[in-house]
Amino acid sequence: MGAALVGFHLNFLTQQWIATRPLAEQNHLLEYVKWINAEMEQEYGQMGIFLSGIFGLCDEEKEQLHLISTGSPPPVVQTDSFHTIEIKNSLALGVISPANFSVNTLTTKTWKRIIFFTDGIYEIQTPSKEMLSIPGFLKILDKLEKDGLFSLVNLYNRIAKEYSYRFEDDVTIFMLEKKQ
């Protein structure tokens, strides 16, 4: 319930920003994340609540994706294979009011898919009582692709089938796929 209320608050703040300022350029994305961070720190900082996530802006014309990570796991990009992209200055929202964030710009020319996920993915407990980890997640992605079965639905089904009742945290996966 608490996460839903914080999510609602974040949505409210985003709508407030969009109503008064543009978000169409990467420098506005950076201003937005700094503003959201200050609002979250003011509202929730005393309670020890923080948010992790990733904010992005896609520039289709320039074939670029601008990302700001706020304490989230690194996204996975598929070119020929799957690999993670490290994002610099990745601090959670609501922890430090004057935090420095960086816009990380990626080209979209060479990627097929980009996958964003919560830390619940690598915290999944394997049958051997270890954490799945990011390399374990990458192995699942590679296997689905190798078998010609890659889709977000198949990925969720595979994780649910093999690791159900072994989740320590919520599991969310979001994917952008390039049009063929």
PDB file of C-alpha atoms in Angstrom:
ATOM      1  CA  MET A   1       0.000   0.000   0.000  1.00  0.00           C
ATOM      2  CA  GLY A   2       2.805   2.374   0.893  1.00  0.00           C
ATOM      3  CA  ALA A   3       4.563   1.816  -2.444  1.00  0.00           C
ATOM      4  CA  ALA A   4       1.308   2.529  -4.286  1.00  0.00           C
ATOM      5  CA  LEU A   5       0.868   5.819  -2.424  1.00  0.00           C
ATOM      6  CA  VAL A   6       4.446   6.883  -3.129  1.00  0.00           C
ATOM      7  CA  GLY A   7       3.936   5.877  -6.786  1.00  0.00           C
ATOM      8  CA  PHE A   8       0.760   7.974  -6.911  1.00  0.00           C
ATOM      9  CA  HIS A   9       2.667  10.915  -5.423  1.00  0.00           C
ATOM     10  CA  LEU A  10       5.430  10.511  -8.008  1.00  0.00           C
ATOM     11  CA  ASN A  11       2.826  10.461 -10.789  1.00  0.00           C
ATOM     12  CA  PHE A  12       1.205  13.602  -9.350  1.00  0.00           C
ATOM     13  CA  LEU A  13       4.552  15.418  -9.266  1.00  0.00           C
ATOM     14  CA  THR A  14       5.325  14.311 -12.819  1.00  0.00           C
ATOM     15  CA  GLN A  15       1.993  15.655 -14.071  1.00  0.00           C
ATOM     16  CA  GLN A  16       2.701  18.916 -12.237  1.00  0.00           C
ATOM     17  CA  TRP A  17       6.100  19.186 -13.948  1.00  0.00           C
ATOM     18  CA  ILE A  18       4.769  18.388 -17.423  1.00  0.00           C
ATOM     19  CA  ALA A  19       2.034  20.997 -17.039  1.00  0.00           C
ATOM     20  CA  THR A  20       4.562  23.767 -16.407  1.00  0.00           C
ATOM     21  CA  ARG A  21       7.819  22.741 -18.101  1.00  0.00           C
ATOM     22  CA  PRO A  22       8.924  20.843 -21.195  1.00  0.00           C
ATOM     23  CA  LEU A  23      10.529  17.409 -20.966  1.00  0.00           C
ATOM     24  CA  ALA A  24      11.551  17.192 -24.597  1.00  0.00           C
ATOM     25  CA  GLU A  25      15.295  17.671 -24.131  1.00  0.00           C
ATOM     26  CA  GLN A  26      17.913  15.851 -22.105  1.00  0.00           C
ATOM     27  CA  ASN A  27      18.804  18.915 -19.996  1.00  0.00           C
ATOM     28  CA  HIS A  28      15.124  19.179 -18.992  1.00  0.00           C
ATOM     29  CA  LEU A  29      15.212  15.497 -18.004  1.00  0.00           C
ATOM     30  CA  LEU A  30      18.124  16.227 -15.652  1.00  0.00           C
ATOM     31  CA  GLU A  31      16.298  19.239 -14.156  1.00  0.00           C
ATOM     32  CA  TYR A  32      13.200  17.067 -13.697  1.00  0.00           C
ATOM     33  CA  VAL A  33      15.060  14.304 -11.834  1.00  0.00           C
ATOM     34  CA  LYS A  34      16.795  16.842  -9.573  1.00  0.00           C
ATOM     35  CA  TRP A  35      13.424  18.448  -8.805  1.00  0.00           C
ATOM     36  CA  ILE A  36      11.755  15.087  -8.139  1.00  0.00           C
ATOM     37  CA  ASN A  37      14.661  14.127  -5.858  1.00  0.00           C
ATOM     38  CA  ALA A  38      14.306  17.332  -3.837  1.00  0.00           C
ATOM     39  CA  GLU A  39      10.546  16.796  -3.532  1.00  0.00           C
ATOM     40  CA  MET A  40      10.996  13.167  -2.458  1.00  0.00           C
ATOM     41  CA  GLU A  41      13.723  14.028   0.049  1.00  0.00           C
ATOM     42  CA  GLN A  42      11.570  16.784   1.558  1.00  0.00           C
ATOM     43  CA  GLU A  43       8.503  14.551   1.780  1.00  0.00           C
ATOM     44  CA  TYR A  44      10.027  11.191   2.746  1.00  0.00           C
ATOM     45  CA  GLY A  45      13.619  11.850   3.846  1.00  0.00           C
ATOM     46  CA  GLN A  46      12.815  11.927   7.552  1.00  0.00           C
ATOM     47  CA  MET A  47      11.026   8.565   7.255  1.00  0.00           C
ATOM     48  CA  GLY A  48      13.971   6.822   5.608  1.00  0.00           C
ATOM     49  CA  ILE A  49      11.919   6.107   2.462  1.00  0.00           C
ATOM     50  CA  PHE A  50      13.705   6.230  -0.865  1.00  0.00           C
ATOM     51  CA  LEU A  51      12.907   5.309  -4.456  1.00  0.00           C
ATOM     52  CA  SER A  52      14.994   3.598  -7.061  1.00  0.00           C
ATOM     53  CA  GLY A  53      14.210   3.712 -10.736  1.00  0.00           C
ATOM     54  CA  ILE A  54      15.301   4.895 -14.106  1.00  0.00           C
ATOM     55  CA  PHE A  55      14.142   7.912 -16.054  1.00  0.00           C
ATOM     56  CA  GLY A  56      14.501   8.081 -19.801  1.00  0.00           C
ATOM     57  CA  LEU A  57      13.867  10.169 -22.852  1.00  0.00           C
ATOM     58  CA  CYS A  58      14.040   8.676 -26.335  1.00  0.00           C
ATOM     59  CA  ASP A  59      15.129  10.913 -29.218  1.00  0.00           C
ATOM     60  CA  GLU A  60      14.034   8.901 -32.251  1.00  0.00           C
ATOM     61  CA  GLU A  61      15.345  11.468 -34.716  1.00  0.00           C
ATOM     62  CA  LYS A  62      18.904  11.309 -33.360  1.00  0.00           C
ATOM     63  CA  GLU A  63      18.564   7.588 -32.491  1.00  0.00           C
ATOM     64  CA  GLN A  64      19.529   8.229 -28.880  1.00  0.00           C
ATOM     65  CA  LEU A  65      18.207   7.220 -25.503  1.00  0.00           C
ATOM     66  CA  HIS A  66      18.962   9.518 -22.559  1.00  0.00           C
ATOM     67  CA  LEU A  67      18.847   7.755 -19.192  1.00  0.00           C
ATOM     68  CA  ILE A  68      19.206   8.826 -15.589  1.00  0.00           C
ATOM     69  CA  SER A  69      19.422   6.019 -13.072  1.00  0.00           C
ATOM     70  CA  THR A  70      18.250   6.618  -9.538  1.00  0.00           C
ATOM     71  CA  GLY A  71      19.622   3.591  -7.747  1.00  0.00           C
ATOM     72  CA  SER A  72      18.275   1.059 -10.213  1.00  0.00           C
ATOM     73  CA  PRO A  73      20.043  -2.037 -11.501  1.00  0.00           C
ATOM     74  CA  PRO A  74      21.875  -1.519 -14.785  1.00  0.00           C
ATOM     75  CA  PRO A  75      19.712  -2.015 -17.881  1.00  0.00           C
ATOM     76  CA  VAL A  76      20.401  -4.943 -20.189  1.00  0.00           C
ATOM     77  CA  VAL A  77      20.933  -4.234 -23.862  1.00  0.00           C
ATOM     78  CA  GLN A  78      20.777  -6.814 -26.610  1.00  0.00           C
ATOM     79  CA  THR A  79      22.885  -6.203 -29.669  1.00  0.00           C
ATOM     80  CA  ASP A  80      24.281  -9.561 -30.789  1.00  0.00           C
ATOM     81  CA  SER A  81      24.157 -10.796 -27.195  1.00  0.00           C
ATOM     82  CA  PHE A  82      22.806  -9.512 -23.893  1.00  0.00           C
ATOM     83  CA  HIS A  83      24.999  -7.310 -21.713  1.00  0.00           C
ATOM     84  CA  THR A  84      24.488  -4.727 -18.980  1.00  0.00           C
ATOM     85  CA  ILE A  85      25.126  -1.030 -19.342  1.00  0.00           C
ATOM     86  CA  GLU A  86      26.607   0.649 -16.313  1.00  0.00           C
ATOM     87  CA  ILE A  87      25.023   4.011 -15.604  1.00  0.00           C
ATOM     88  CA  LYS A  88      27.081   6.605 -13.739  1.00  0.00           C
ATOM     89  CA  ASN A  89      25.952   8.593 -10.687  1.00  0.00           C
ATOM     90  CA  SER A  90      23.134   6.215  -9.818  1.00  0.00           C
ATOM     91  CA  LEU A  91      21.747   7.460  -6.484  1.00  0.00           C
ATOM     92  CA  ALA A  92      18.343   6.602  -5.057  1.00  0.00           C
ATOM     93  CA  LEU A  93      15.748   9.393  -4.935  1.00  0.00           C
ATOM     94  CA  GLY A  94      14.983  11.004  -1.603  1.00  0.00           C
ATOM     95  CA  VAL A  95      18.269  10.241   0.146  1.00  0.00           C
ATOM     96  CA  ILE A  96      20.450  13.292  -0.547  1.00  0.00           C
ATOM     97  CA  SER A  97      18.710  16.508  -1.583  1.00  0.00           C
ATOM     98  CA  PRO A  98      21.622  18.060  -3.517  1.00  0.00           C
ATOM     99  CA  ALA A  99      22.515  14.732  -5.215  1.00  0.00           C
ATOM    100  CA  ASN A 100      24.353  14.827  -8.526  1.00  0.00           C
ATOM    101  CA  PHE A 101      22.742  12.854 -11.318  1.00  0.00           C
ATOM    102  CA  SER A 102      24.098  12.315 -14.810  1.00  0.00           C
ATOM    103  CA  VAL A 103      22.388  11.926 -18.133  1.00  0.00           C
ATOM    104  CA  ASN A 104      23.775   8.846 -19.847  1.00  0.00           C
ATOM    105  CA  THR A 105      23.229   8.927 -23.591  1.00  0.00           C
ATOM    106  CA  LEU A 106      23.142   5.682 -25.558  1.00  0.00           C
ATOM    107  CA  THR A 107      22.827   5.172 -29.252  1.00  0.00           C
ATOM    108  CA  THR A 108      19.841   3.132 -30.318  1.00  0.00           C
ATOM    109  CA  LYS A 109      21.397   2.307 -33.708  1.00  0.00           C
ATOM    110  CA  THR A 110      22.980  -0.979 -32.649  1.00  0.00           C
ATOM    111  CA  TRP A 111      20.564  -2.416 -30.116  1.00  0.00           C
ATOM    112  CA  LYS A 112      17.692  -4.780 -30.669  1.00  0.00           C
ATOM    113  CA  ARG A 113      16.180  -4.579 -27.172  1.00  0.00           C
ATOM    114  CA  ILE A 114      16.805  -2.802 -23.914  1.00  0.00           C
ATOM    115  CA  ILE A 115      15.485  -4.362 -20.724  1.00  0.00           C
ATOM    116  CA  PHE A 116      14.954  -2.534 -17.454  1.00  0.00           C
ATOM    117  CA  PHE A 117      14.266  -4.488 -14.271  1.00  0.00           C
ATOM    118  CA  THR A 118      13.969  -4.099 -10.538  1.00  0.00           C
ATOM    119  CA  ASP A 119      16.474  -5.464  -8.053  1.00  0.00           C
ATOM    120  CA  GLY A 120      13.938  -8.184  -7.267  1.00  0.00           C
ATOM    121  CA  ILE A 121      15.294 -10.010 -10.339  1.00  0.00           C
ATOM    122  CA  TYR A 122      18.779 -10.602  -9.013  1.00  0.00           C
ATOM    123  CA  GLU A 123      17.485 -11.200  -5.485  1.00  0.00           C
ATOM    124  CA  ILE A 124      15.456 -14.224  -6.624  1.00  0.00           C
ATOM    125  CA  GLN A 125      16.569 -17.266  -4.680  1.00  0.00           C
ATOM    126  CA  THR A 126      17.759 -20.186  -6.799  1.00  0.00           C
ATOM    127  CA  PRO A 127      17.030 -23.791  -5.764  1.00  0.00           C
ATOM    128  CA  SER A 128      20.561 -23.898  -4.323  1.00  0.00           C
ATOM    129  CA  LYS A 129      19.607 -20.991  -1.991  1.00  0.00           C
ATOM    130  CA  GLU A 130      21.810 -18.452  -3.790  1.00  0.00           C
ATOM    131  CA  MET A 131      20.727 -15.213  -5.420  1.00  0.00           C
ATOM    132  CA  LEU A 132      19.995 -15.436  -9.138  1.00  0.00           C
ATOM    133  CA  SER A 133      22.280 -12.424  -9.741  1.00  0.00           C
ATOM    134  CA  ILE A 134      22.578 -10.412 -12.925  1.00  0.00           C
ATOM    135  CA  PRO A 135      24.751 -13.060 -14.655  1.00  0.00           C
ATOM    136  CA  GLY A 136      22.043 -15.636 -13.847  1.00  0.00           C
ATOM    137  CA  PHE A 137      19.420 -13.330 -15.342  1.00  0.00           C
ATOM    138  CA  LEU A 138      21.572 -12.874 -18.462  1.00  0.00           C
ATOM    139  CA  LYS A 139      21.772 -16.683 -18.832  1.00  0.00           C
ATOM    140  CA  ILE A 140      17.963 -16.888 -18.846  1.00  0.00           C
ATOM    141  CA  LEU A 141      17.793 -14.171 -21.510  1.00  0.00           C
ATOM    142  CA  ASP A 142      20.459 -15.882 -23.655  1.00  0.00           C
ATOM    143  CA  LYS A 143      18.725 -19.265 -23.409  1.00  0.00           C
ATOM    144  CA  LEU A 144      15.351 -17.859 -24.463  1.00  0.00           C
ATOM    145  CA  GLU A 145      16.962 -16.079 -27.414  1.00  0.00           C
ATOM    146  CA  LYS A 146      18.974 -19.161 -28.435  1.00  0.00           C
ATOM    147  CA  ASP A 147      15.794 -21.270 -28.362  1.00  0.00           C
ATOM    148  CA  GLY A 148      13.944 -18.678 -30.464  1.00  0.00           C
ATOM    149  CA  LEU A 149      11.465 -18.138 -27.624  1.00  0.00           C
ATOM    150  CA  PHE A 150      12.377 -14.647 -26.499  1.00  0.00           C
ATOM    151  CA  SER A 151       9.414 -12.487 -25.528  1.00  0.00           C
ATOM    152  CA  LEU A 152       8.543 -10.621 -22.375  1.00  0.00           C
ATOM    153  CA  VAL A 153       5.702 -13.076 -21.722  1.00  0.00           C
ATOM    154  CA  ASN A 154       8.021 -16.086 -22.060  1.00  0.00           C
ATOM    155  CA  LEU A 155      10.569 -14.389 -19.809  1.00  0.00           C
ATOM    156  CA  TYR A 156       7.997 -13.802 -17.060  1.00  0.00           C
ATOM    157  CA  ASN A 157       6.634 -17.339 -17.462  1.00  0.00           C
ATOM    158  CA  ARG A 158      10.109 -18.854 -17.232  1.00  0.00           C
ATOM    159  CA  ILE A 159      10.952 -16.895 -14.090  1.00  0.00           C
ATOM    160  CA  ALA A 160       7.584 -17.695 -12.487  1.00  0.00           C
ATOM    161  CA  LYS A 161       7.814 -21.404 -13.375  1.00  0.00           C
ATOM    162  CA  GLU A 162      11.393 -21.954 -12.216  1.00  0.00           C
ATOM    163  CA  TYR A 163      11.557 -19.559  -9.284  1.00  0.00           C
ATOM    164  CA  SER A 164       8.020 -19.189  -7.928  1.00  0.00           C
ATOM    165  CA  TYR A 165       7.855 -18.774  -4.153  1.00  0.00           C
ATOM    166  CA  ARG A 166      11.515 -17.765  -4.124  1.00  0.00           C
ATOM    167  CA  PHE A 167      11.019 -14.010  -4.514  1.00  0.00           C
ATOM    168  CA  GLU A 168      12.430 -11.784  -1.788  1.00  0.00           C
ATOM    169  CA  ASP A 169      11.205  -8.595  -3.438  1.00  0.00           C
ATOM    170  CA  ASP A 170       8.893  -7.444  -6.195  1.00  0.00           C
ATOM    171  CA  VAL A 171       9.883  -8.380  -9.742  1.00  0.00           C
ATOM    172  CA  THR A 172       9.212  -5.901 -12.518  1.00  0.00           C
ATOM    173  CA  ILE A 173      10.594  -6.021 -16.044  1.00  0.00           C
ATOM    174  CA  PHE A 174      10.074  -3.410 -18.754  1.00  0.00           C
ATOM    175  CA  MET A 175      11.385  -3.785 -22.294  1.00  0.00           C
ATOM    176  CA  LEU A 176      11.824  -1.526 -25.286  1.00  0.00           C
ATOM    177  CA  GLU A 177      12.165  -3.408 -28.551  1.00  0.00           C
ATOM    178  CA  LYS A 178      13.319  -1.891 -31.807  1.00  0.00           C
ATOM    179  CA  LYS A 179      10.904  -2.095 -34.699  1.00  0.00           C
ATOM    180  CA  GLN A 180      12.087  -4.401 -37.453  1.00  0.00           C
TER     181      GLN A 180
END
